[in-house]
JSON list of C-alpha atoms in Angstrom, two decimals:
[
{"chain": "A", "resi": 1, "resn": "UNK", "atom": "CA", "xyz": [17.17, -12.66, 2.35]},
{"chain": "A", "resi": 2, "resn": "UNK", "atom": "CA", "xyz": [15.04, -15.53, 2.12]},
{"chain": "A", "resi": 3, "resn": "UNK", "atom": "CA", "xyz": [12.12, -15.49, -0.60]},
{"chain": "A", "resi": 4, "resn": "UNK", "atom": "CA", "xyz": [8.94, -16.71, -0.51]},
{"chain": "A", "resi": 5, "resn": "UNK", "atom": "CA", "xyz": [6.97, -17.31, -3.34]},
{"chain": "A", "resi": 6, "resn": "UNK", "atom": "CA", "xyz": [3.30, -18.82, -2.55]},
{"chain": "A", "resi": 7, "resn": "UNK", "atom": "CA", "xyz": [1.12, -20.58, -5.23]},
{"chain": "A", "resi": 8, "resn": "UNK", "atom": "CA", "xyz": [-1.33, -20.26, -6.87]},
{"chain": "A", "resi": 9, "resn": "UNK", "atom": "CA", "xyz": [-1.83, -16.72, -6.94]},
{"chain": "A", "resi": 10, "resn": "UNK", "atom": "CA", "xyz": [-5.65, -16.88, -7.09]},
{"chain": "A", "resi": 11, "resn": "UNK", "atom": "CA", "xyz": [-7.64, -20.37, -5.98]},
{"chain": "A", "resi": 12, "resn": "UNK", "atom": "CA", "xyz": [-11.18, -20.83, -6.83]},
{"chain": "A", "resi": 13, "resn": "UNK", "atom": "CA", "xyz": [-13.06, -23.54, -4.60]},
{"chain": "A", "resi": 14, "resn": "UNK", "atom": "CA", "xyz": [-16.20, -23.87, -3.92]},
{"chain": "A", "resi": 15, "resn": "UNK", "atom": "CA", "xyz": [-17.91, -24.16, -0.20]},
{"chain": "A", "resi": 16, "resn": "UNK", "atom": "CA", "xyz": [-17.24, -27.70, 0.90]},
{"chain": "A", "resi": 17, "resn": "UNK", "atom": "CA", "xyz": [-14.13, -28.26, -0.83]},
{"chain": "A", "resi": 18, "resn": "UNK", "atom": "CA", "xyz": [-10.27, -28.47, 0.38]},
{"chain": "A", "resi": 19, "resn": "UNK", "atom": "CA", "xyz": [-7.72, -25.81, -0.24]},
{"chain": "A", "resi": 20, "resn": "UNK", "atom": "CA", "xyz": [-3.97, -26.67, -1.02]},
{"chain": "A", "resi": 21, "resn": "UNK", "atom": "CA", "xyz": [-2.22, -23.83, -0.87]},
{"chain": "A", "resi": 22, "resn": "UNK", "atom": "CA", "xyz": [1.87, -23.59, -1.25]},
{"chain": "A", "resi": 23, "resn": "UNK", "atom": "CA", "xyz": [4.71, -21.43, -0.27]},
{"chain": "A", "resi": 24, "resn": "UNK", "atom": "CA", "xyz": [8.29, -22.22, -1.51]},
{"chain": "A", "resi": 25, "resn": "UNK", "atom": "CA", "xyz": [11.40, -20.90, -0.32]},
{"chain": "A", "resi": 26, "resn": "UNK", "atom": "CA", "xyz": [14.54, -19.72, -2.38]},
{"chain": "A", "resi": 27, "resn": "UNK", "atom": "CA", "xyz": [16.43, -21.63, 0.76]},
{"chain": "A", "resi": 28, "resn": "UNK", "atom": "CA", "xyz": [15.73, -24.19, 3.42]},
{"chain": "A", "resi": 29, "resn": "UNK", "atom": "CA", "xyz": [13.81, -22.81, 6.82]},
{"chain": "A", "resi": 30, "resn": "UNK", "atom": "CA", "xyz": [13.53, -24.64, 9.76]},
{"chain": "A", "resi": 31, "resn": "UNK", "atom": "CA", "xyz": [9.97, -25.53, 10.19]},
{"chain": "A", "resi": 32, "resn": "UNK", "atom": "CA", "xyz": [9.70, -24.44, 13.48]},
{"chain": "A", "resi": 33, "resn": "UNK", "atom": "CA", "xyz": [10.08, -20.72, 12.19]},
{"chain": "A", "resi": 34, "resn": "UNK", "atom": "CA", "xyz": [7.33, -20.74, 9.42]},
{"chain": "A", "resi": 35, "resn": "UNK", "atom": "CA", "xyz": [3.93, -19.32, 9.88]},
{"chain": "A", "resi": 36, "resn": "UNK", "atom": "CA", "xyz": [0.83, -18.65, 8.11]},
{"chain": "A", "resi": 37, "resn": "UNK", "atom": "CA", "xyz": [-1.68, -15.83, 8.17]},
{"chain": "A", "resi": 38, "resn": "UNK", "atom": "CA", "xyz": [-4.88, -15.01, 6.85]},
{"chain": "A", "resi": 39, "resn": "UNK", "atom": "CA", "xyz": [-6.30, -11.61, 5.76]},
{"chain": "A", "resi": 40, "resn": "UNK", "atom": "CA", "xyz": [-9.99, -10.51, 4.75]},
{"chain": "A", "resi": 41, "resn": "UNK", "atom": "CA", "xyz": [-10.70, -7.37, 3.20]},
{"chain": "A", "resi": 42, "resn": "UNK", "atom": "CA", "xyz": [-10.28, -4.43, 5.74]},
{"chain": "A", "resi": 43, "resn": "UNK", "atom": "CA", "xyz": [-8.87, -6.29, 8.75]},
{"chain": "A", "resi": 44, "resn": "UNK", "atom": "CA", "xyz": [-5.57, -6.86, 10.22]},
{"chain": "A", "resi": 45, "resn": "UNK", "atom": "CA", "xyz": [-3.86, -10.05, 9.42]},
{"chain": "A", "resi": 46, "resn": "UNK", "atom": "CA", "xyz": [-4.48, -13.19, 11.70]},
{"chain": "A", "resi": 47, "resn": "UNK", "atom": "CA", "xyz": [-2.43, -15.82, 12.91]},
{"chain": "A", "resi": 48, "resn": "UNK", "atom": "CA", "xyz": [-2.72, -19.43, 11.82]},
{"chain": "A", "resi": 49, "resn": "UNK", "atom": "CA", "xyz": [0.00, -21.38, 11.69]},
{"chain": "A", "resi": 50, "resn": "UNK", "atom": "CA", "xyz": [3.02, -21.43, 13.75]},
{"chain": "A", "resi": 51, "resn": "UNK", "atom": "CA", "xyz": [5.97, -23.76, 13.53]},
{"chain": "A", "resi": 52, "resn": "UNK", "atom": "CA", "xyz": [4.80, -25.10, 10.32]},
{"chain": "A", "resi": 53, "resn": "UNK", "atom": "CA", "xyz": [2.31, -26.91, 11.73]},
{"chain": "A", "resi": 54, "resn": "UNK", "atom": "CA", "xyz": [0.77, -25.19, 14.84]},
{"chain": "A", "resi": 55, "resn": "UNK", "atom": "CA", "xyz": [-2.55, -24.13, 15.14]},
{"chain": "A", "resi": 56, "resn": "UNK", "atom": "CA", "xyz": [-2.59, -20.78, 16.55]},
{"chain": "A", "resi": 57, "resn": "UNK", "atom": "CA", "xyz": [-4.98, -20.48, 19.46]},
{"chain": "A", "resi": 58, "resn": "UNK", "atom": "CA", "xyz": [-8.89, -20.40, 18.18]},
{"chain": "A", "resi": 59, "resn": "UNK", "atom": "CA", "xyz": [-7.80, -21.83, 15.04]},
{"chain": "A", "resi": 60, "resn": "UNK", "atom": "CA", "xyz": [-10.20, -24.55, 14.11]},
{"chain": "A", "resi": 61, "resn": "UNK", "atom": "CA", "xyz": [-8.66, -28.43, 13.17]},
{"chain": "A", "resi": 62, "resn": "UNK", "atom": "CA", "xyz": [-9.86, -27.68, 9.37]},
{"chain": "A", "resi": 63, "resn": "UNK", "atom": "CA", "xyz": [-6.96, -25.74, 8.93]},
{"chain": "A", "resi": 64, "resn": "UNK", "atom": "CA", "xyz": [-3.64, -27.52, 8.96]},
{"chain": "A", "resi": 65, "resn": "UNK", "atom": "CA", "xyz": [0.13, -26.76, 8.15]},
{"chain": "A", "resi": 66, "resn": "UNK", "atom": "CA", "xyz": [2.74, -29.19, 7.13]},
{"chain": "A", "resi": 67, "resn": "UNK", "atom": "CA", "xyz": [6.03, -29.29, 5.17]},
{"chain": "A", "resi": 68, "resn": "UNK", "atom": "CA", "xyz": [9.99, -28.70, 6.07]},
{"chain": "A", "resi": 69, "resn": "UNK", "atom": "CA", "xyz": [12.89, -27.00, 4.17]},
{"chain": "A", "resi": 70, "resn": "UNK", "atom": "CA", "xyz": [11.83, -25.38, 1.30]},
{"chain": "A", "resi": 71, "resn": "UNK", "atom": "CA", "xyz": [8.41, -26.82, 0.67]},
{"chain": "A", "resi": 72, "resn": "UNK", "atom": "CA", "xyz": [5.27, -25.83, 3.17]},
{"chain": "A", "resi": 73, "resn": "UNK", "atom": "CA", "xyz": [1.48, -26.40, 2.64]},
{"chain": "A", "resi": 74, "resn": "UNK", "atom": "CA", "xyz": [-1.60, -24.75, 4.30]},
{"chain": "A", "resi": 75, "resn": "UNK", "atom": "CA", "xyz": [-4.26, -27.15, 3.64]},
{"chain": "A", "resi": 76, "resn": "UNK", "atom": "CA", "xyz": [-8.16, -26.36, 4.79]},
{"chain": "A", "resi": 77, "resn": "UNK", "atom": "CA", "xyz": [-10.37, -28.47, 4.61]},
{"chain": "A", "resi": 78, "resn": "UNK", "atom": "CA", "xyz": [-14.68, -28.35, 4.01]},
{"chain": "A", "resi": 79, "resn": "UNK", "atom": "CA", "xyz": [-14.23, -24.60, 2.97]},
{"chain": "A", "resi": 80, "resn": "UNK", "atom": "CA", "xyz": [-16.79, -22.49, 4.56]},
{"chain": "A", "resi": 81, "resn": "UNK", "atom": "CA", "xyz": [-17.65, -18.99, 3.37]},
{"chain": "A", "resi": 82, "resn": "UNK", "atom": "CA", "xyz": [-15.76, -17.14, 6.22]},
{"chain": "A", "resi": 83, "resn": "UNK", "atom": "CA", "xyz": [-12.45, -18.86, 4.55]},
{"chain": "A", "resi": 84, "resn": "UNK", "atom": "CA", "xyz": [-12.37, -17.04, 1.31]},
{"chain": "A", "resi": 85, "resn": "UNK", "atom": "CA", "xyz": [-9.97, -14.43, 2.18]},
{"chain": "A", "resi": 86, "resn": "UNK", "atom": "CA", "xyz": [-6.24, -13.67, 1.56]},
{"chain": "A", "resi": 87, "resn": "UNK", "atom": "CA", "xyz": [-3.65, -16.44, 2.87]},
{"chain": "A", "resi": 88, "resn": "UNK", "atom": "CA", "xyz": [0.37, -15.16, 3.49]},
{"chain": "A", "resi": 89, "resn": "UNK", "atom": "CA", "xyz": [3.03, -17.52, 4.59]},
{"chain": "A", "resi": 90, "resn": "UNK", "atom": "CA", "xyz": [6.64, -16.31, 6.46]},
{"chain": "A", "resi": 91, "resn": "UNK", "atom": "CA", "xyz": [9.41, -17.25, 7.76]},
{"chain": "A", "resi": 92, "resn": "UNK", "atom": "CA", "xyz": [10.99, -16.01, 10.48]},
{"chain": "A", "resi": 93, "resn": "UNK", "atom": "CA", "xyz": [14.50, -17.31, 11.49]},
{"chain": "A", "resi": 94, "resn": "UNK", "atom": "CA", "xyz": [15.74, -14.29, 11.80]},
{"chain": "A", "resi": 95, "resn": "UNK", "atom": "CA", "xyz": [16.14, -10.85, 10.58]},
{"chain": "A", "resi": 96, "resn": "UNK", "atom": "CA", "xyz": [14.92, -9.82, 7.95]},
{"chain": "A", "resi": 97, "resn": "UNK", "atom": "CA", "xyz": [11.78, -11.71, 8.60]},
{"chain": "A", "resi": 98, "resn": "UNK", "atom": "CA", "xyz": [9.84, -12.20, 4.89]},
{"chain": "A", "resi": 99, "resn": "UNK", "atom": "CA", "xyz": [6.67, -13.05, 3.95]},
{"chain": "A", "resi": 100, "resn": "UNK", "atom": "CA", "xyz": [4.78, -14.46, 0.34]},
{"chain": "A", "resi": 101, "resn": "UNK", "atom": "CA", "xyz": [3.05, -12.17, -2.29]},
{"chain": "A", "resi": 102, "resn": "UNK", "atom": "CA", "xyz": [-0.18, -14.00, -0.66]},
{"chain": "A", "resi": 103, "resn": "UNK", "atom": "CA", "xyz": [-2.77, -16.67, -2.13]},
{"chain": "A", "resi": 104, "resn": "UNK", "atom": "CA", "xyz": [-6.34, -15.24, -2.96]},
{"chain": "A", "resi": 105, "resn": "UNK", "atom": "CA", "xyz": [-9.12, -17.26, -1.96]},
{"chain": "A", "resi": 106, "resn": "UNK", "atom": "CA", "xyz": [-12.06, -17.28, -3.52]},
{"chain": "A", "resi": 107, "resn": "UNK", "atom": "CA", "xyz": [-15.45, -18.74, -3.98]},
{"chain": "A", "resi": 108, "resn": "UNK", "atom": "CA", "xyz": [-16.03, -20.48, -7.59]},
{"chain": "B", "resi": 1, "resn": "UNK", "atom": "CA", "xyz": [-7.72, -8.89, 26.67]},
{"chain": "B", "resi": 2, "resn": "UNK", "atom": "CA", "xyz": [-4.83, -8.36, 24.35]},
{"chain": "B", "resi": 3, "resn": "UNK", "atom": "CA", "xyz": [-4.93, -5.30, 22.28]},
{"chain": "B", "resi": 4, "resn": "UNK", "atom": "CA", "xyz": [-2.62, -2.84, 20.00]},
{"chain": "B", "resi": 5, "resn": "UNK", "atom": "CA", "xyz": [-3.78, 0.33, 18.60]},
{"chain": "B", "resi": 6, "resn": "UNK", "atom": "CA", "xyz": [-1.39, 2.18, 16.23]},
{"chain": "B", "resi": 7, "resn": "UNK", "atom": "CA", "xyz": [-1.53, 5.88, 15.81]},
{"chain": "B", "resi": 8, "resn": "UNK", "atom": "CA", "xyz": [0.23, 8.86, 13.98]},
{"chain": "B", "resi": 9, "resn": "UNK", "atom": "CA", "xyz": [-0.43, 7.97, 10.73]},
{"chain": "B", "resi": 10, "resn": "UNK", "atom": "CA", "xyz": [-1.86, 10.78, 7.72]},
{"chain": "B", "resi": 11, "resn": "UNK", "atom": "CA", "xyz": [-0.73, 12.50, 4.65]},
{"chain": "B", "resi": 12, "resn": "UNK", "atom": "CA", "xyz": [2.91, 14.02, 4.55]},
{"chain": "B", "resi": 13, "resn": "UNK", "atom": "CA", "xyz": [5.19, 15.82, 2.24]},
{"chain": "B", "resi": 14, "resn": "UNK", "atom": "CA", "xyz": [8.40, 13.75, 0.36]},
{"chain": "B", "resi": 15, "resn": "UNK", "atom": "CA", "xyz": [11.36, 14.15, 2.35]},
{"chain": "B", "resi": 16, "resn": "UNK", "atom": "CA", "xyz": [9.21, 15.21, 5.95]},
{"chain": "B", "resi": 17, "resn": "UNK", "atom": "CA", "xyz": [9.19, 13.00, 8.97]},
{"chain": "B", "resi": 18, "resn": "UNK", "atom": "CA", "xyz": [5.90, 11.07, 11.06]},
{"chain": "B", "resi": 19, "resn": "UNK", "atom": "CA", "xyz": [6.05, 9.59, 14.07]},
{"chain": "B", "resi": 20, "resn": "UNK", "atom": "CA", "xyz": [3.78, 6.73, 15.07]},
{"chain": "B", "resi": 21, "resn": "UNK", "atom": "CA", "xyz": [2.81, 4.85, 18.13]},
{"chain": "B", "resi": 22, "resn": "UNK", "atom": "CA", "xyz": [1.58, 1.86, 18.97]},
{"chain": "B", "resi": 23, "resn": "UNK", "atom": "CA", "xyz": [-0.25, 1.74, 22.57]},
{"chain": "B", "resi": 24, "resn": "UNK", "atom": "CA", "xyz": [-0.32, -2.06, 23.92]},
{"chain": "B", "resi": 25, "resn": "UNK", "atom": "CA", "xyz": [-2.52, -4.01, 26.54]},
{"chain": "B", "resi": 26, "resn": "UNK", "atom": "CA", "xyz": [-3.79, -6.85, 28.29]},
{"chain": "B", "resi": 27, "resn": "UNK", "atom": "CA", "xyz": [-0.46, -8.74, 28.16]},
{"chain": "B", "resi": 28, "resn": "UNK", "atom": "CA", "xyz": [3.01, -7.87, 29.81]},
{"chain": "B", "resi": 29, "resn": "UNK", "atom": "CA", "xyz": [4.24, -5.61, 27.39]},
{"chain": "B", "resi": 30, "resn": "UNK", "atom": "CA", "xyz": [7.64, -5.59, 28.87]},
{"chain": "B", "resi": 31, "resn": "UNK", "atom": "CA", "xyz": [8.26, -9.08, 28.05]},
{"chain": "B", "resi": 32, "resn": "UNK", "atom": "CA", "xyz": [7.60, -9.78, 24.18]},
{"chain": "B", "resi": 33, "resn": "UNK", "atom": "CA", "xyz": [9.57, -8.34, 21.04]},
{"chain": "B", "resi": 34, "resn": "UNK", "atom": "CA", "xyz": [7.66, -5.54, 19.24]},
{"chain": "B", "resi": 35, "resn": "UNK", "atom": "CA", "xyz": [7.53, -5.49, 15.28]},
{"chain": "B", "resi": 36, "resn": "UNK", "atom": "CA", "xyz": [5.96, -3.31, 12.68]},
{"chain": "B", "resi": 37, "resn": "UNK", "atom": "CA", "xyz": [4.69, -4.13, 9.54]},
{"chain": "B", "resi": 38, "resn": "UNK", "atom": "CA", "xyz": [3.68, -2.49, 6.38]},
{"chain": "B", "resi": 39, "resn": "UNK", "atom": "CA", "xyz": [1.25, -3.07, 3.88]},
{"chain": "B", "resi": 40, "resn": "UNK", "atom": "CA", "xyz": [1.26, -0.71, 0.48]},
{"chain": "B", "resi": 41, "resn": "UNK", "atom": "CA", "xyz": [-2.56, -0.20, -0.40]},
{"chain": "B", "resi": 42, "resn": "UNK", "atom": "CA", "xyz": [-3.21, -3.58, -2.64]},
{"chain": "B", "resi": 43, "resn": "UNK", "atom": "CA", "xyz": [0.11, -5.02, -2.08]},
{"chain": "B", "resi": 44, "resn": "UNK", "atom": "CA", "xyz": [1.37, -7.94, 0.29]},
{"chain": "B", "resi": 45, "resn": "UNK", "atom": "CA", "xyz": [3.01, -7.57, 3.62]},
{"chain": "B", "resi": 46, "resn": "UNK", "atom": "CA", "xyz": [6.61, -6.11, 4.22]},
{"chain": "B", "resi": 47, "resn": "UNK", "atom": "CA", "xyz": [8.26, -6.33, 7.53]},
{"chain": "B", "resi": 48, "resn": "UNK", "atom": "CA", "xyz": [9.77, -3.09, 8.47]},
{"chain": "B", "resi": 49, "resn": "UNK", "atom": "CA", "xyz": [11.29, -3.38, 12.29]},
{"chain": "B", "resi": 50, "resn": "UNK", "atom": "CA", "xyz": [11.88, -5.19, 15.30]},
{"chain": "B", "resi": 51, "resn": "UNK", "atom": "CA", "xyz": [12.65, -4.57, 18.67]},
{"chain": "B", "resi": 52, "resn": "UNK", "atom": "CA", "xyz": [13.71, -6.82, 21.21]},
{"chain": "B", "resi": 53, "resn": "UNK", "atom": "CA", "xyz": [11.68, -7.18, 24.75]},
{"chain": "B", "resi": 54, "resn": "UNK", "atom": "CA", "xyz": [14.19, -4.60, 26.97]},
{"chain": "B", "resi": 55, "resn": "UNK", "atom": "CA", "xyz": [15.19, -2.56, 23.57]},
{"chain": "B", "resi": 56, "resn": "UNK", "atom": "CA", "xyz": [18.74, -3.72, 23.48]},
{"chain": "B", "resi": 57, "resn": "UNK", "atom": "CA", "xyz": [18.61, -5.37, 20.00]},
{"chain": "B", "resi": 58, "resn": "UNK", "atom": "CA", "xyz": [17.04, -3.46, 16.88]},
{"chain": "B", "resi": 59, "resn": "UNK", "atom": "CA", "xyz": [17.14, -4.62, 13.06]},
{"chain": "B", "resi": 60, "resn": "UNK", "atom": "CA", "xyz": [15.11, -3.09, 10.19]},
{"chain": "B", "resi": 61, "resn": "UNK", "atom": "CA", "xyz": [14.05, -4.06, 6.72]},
{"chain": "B", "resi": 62, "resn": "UNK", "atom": "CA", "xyz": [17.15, -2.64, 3.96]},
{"chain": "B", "resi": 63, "resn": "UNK", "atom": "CA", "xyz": [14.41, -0.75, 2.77]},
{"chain": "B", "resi": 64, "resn": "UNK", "atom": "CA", "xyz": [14.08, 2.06, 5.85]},
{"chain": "B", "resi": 65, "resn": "UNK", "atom": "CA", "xyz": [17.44, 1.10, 7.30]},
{"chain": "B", "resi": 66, "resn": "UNK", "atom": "CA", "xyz": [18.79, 4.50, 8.31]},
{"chain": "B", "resi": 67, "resn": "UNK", "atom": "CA", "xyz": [15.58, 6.60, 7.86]},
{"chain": "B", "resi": 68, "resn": "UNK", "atom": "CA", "xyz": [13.35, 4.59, 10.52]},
{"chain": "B", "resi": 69, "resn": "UNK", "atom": "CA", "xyz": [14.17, 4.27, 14.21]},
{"chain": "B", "resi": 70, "resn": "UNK", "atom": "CA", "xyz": [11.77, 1.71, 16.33]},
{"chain": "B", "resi": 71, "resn": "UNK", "atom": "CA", "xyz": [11.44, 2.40, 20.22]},
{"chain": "B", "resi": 72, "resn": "UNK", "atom": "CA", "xyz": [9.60, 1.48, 23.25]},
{"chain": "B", "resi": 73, "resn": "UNK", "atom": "CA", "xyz": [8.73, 2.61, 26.54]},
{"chain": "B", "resi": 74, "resn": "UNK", "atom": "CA", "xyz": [7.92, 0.03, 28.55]},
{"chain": "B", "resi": 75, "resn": "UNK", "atom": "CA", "xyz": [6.95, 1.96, 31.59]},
{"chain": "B", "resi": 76, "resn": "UNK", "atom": "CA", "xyz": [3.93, 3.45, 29.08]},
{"chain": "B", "resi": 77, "resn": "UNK", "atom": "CA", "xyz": [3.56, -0.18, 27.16]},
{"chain": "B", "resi": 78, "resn": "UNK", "atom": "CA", "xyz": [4.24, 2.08, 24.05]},
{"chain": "B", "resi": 79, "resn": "UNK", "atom": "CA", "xyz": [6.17, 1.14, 20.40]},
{"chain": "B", "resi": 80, "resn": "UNK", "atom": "CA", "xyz": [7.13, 3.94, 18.42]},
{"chain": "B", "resi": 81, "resn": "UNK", "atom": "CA", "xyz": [8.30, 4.06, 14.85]},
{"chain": "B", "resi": 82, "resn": "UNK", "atom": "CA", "xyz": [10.01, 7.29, 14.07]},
{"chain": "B", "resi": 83, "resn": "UNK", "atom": "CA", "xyz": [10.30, 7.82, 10.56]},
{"chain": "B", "resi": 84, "resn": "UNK", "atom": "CA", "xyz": [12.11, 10.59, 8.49]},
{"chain": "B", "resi": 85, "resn": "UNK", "atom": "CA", "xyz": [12.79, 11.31, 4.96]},
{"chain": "B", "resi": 86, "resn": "UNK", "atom": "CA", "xyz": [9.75, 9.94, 4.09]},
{"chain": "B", "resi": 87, "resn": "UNK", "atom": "CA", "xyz": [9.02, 8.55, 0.32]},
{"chain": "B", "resi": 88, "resn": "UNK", "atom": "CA", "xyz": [5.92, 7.77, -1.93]},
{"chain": "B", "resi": 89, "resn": "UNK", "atom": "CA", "xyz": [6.69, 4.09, -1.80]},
{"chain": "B", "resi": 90, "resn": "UNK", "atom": "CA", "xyz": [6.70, 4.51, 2.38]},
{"chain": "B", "resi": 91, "resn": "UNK", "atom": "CA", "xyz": [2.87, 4.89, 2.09]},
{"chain": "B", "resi": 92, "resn": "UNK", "atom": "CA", "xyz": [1.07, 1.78, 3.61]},
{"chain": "B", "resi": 93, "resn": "UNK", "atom": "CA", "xyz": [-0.87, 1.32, 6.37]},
{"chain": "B", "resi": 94, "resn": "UNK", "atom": "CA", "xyz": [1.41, 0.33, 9.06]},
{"chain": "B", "resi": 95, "resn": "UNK", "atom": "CA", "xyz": [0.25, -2.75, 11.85]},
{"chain": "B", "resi": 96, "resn": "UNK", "atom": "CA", "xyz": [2.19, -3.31, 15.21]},
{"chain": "B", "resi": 97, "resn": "UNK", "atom": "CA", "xyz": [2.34, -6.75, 16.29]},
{"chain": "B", "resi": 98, "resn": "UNK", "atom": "CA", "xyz": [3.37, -8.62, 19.32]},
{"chain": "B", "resi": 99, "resn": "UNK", "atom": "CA", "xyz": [6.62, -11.35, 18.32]},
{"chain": "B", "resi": 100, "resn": "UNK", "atom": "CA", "xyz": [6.62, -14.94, 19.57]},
{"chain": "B", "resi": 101, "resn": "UNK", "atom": "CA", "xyz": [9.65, -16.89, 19.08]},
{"chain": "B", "resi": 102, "resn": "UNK", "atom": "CA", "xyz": [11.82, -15.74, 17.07]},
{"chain": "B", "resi": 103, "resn": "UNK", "atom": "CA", "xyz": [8.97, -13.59, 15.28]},
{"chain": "B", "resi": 104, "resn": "UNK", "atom": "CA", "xyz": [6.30, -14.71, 14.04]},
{"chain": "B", "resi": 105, "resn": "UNK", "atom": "CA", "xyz": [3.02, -12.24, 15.19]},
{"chain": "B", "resi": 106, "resn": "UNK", "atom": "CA", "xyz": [0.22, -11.94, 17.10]},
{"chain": "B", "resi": 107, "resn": "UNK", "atom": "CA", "xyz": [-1.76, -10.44, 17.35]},
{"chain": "B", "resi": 108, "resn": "UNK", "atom": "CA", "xyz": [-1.92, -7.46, 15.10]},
{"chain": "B", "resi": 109, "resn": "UNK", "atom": "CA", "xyz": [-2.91, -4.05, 15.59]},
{"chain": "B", "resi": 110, "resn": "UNK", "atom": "CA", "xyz": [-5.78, -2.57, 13.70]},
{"chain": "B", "resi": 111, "resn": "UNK", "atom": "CA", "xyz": [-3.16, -0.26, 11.54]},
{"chain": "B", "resi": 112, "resn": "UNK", "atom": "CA", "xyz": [-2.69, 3.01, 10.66]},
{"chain": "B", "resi": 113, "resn": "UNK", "atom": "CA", "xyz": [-2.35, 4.93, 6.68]},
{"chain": "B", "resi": 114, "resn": "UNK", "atom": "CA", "xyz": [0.72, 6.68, 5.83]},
{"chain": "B", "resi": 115, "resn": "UNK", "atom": "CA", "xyz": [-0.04, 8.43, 3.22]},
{"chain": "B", "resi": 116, "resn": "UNK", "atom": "CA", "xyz": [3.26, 10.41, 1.78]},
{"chain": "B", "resi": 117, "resn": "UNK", "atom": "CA", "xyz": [2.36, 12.75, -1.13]},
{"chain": "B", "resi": 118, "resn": "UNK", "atom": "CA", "xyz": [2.75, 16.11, -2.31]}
]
């Protein structure tokens, strides 16, 4: 089983700024089966990322994904106060499909 | 448009069984692979099941291998997730979700709490 361990576990930005957020794996994924997902309090995850670096459909150009093999980054940039919510990267190359502890969000 | 709404889920006895469902729409239901996922309350995401478009391939999570069963109907567009011998770490609300690719999701459904307790 492949683990994912995402970093930091909190992030405190404020509106404006960029978010870096990481997700290592314990071994190499092809990028085109990574993803990321974002959760607010109370609501169903969302979709992303796709592929590493896919935005999913509605997704606005201030988010981005990048990275390959063990090493992927969510980056989104001029933070605005409907982004401060719960970030989860996974991989999903096949069964069992596994996901990060998650990244918190939140405003400084 | 697209939409997933789980039900089935409420408080249950150690050791009893719950059956949820997962009623799909707005897309062809027949032609997408159908996951669940769980989410303890306060706790990340854990992948519990999969099942293929036609229901002819089937894999689960280590941790409700042999005491969860996923199924589908695709006449009704319905995902089921029988579940049996239920423990307190089972509790989470559980999501449906619609698989692209190899599986990643989306969308999700709204969820449903499992709650198992005595």
């Amino acid at each position: 089983e492949i683990v994912l361990t995402q970093s930091p576990g909190t992030l405190s930005l404020s509106p404006g700024e960029r978010a870096t957020l990481s997700c290592r794996a314990s071994q190499s994924v092809s990028s085109s089966y990574f993803a990321w997902y974002q959760q607010k309090p109370g609501q169903s995850p969302r979709l992303l990322i796709y592929a590493a670096s896919s935005r999913a459909t509605g997704i606005p150009d201030r988010f981005s994904g990048s990275g390959s093999g063990t090493d992927f980054t969510l980056t989104i940039n001029r933070l605005e106060p409907k982004d401060f919510a719960v970030y989860y990267c996974q991989q999903y190359g096949g069964p069992p499909y596994t996901f990060g502890q998650g990244t918190k969000l939140e405003i400084k | 448009q697209v939409q997933l709404v789980e039900s089935g889920g409420g408080v249950v006895q150690p050791g009893r069984s719950l059956r949820l469902s997962c009623a799909a729409s707005g897309f062809s239901f027949s032609s997408y692979g159908m996951h669940w996922v769980r989410q303890a309350p306060g706790k990340g995401l854990e992948w519990v099941a999969v099942i293929w478009f036609d229901g002819s391939e089937k894999y689960y999570a280590d941790s409700v291998k042999g005491r969860f069963t996923i199924s589908r109907d695709n006449s009704k567009n319905t995902l089921d997730l029988q579940m049996s011998s239920l423990r307190a770490e089972d509790t989470a609300v559980y999501y449906c979700a619609r698989g692209f690719g190899l599986g990643y999701f989306d969308p999700w459904g709204q969820g449903t709490l499992v709650t198992v307790s005595s």
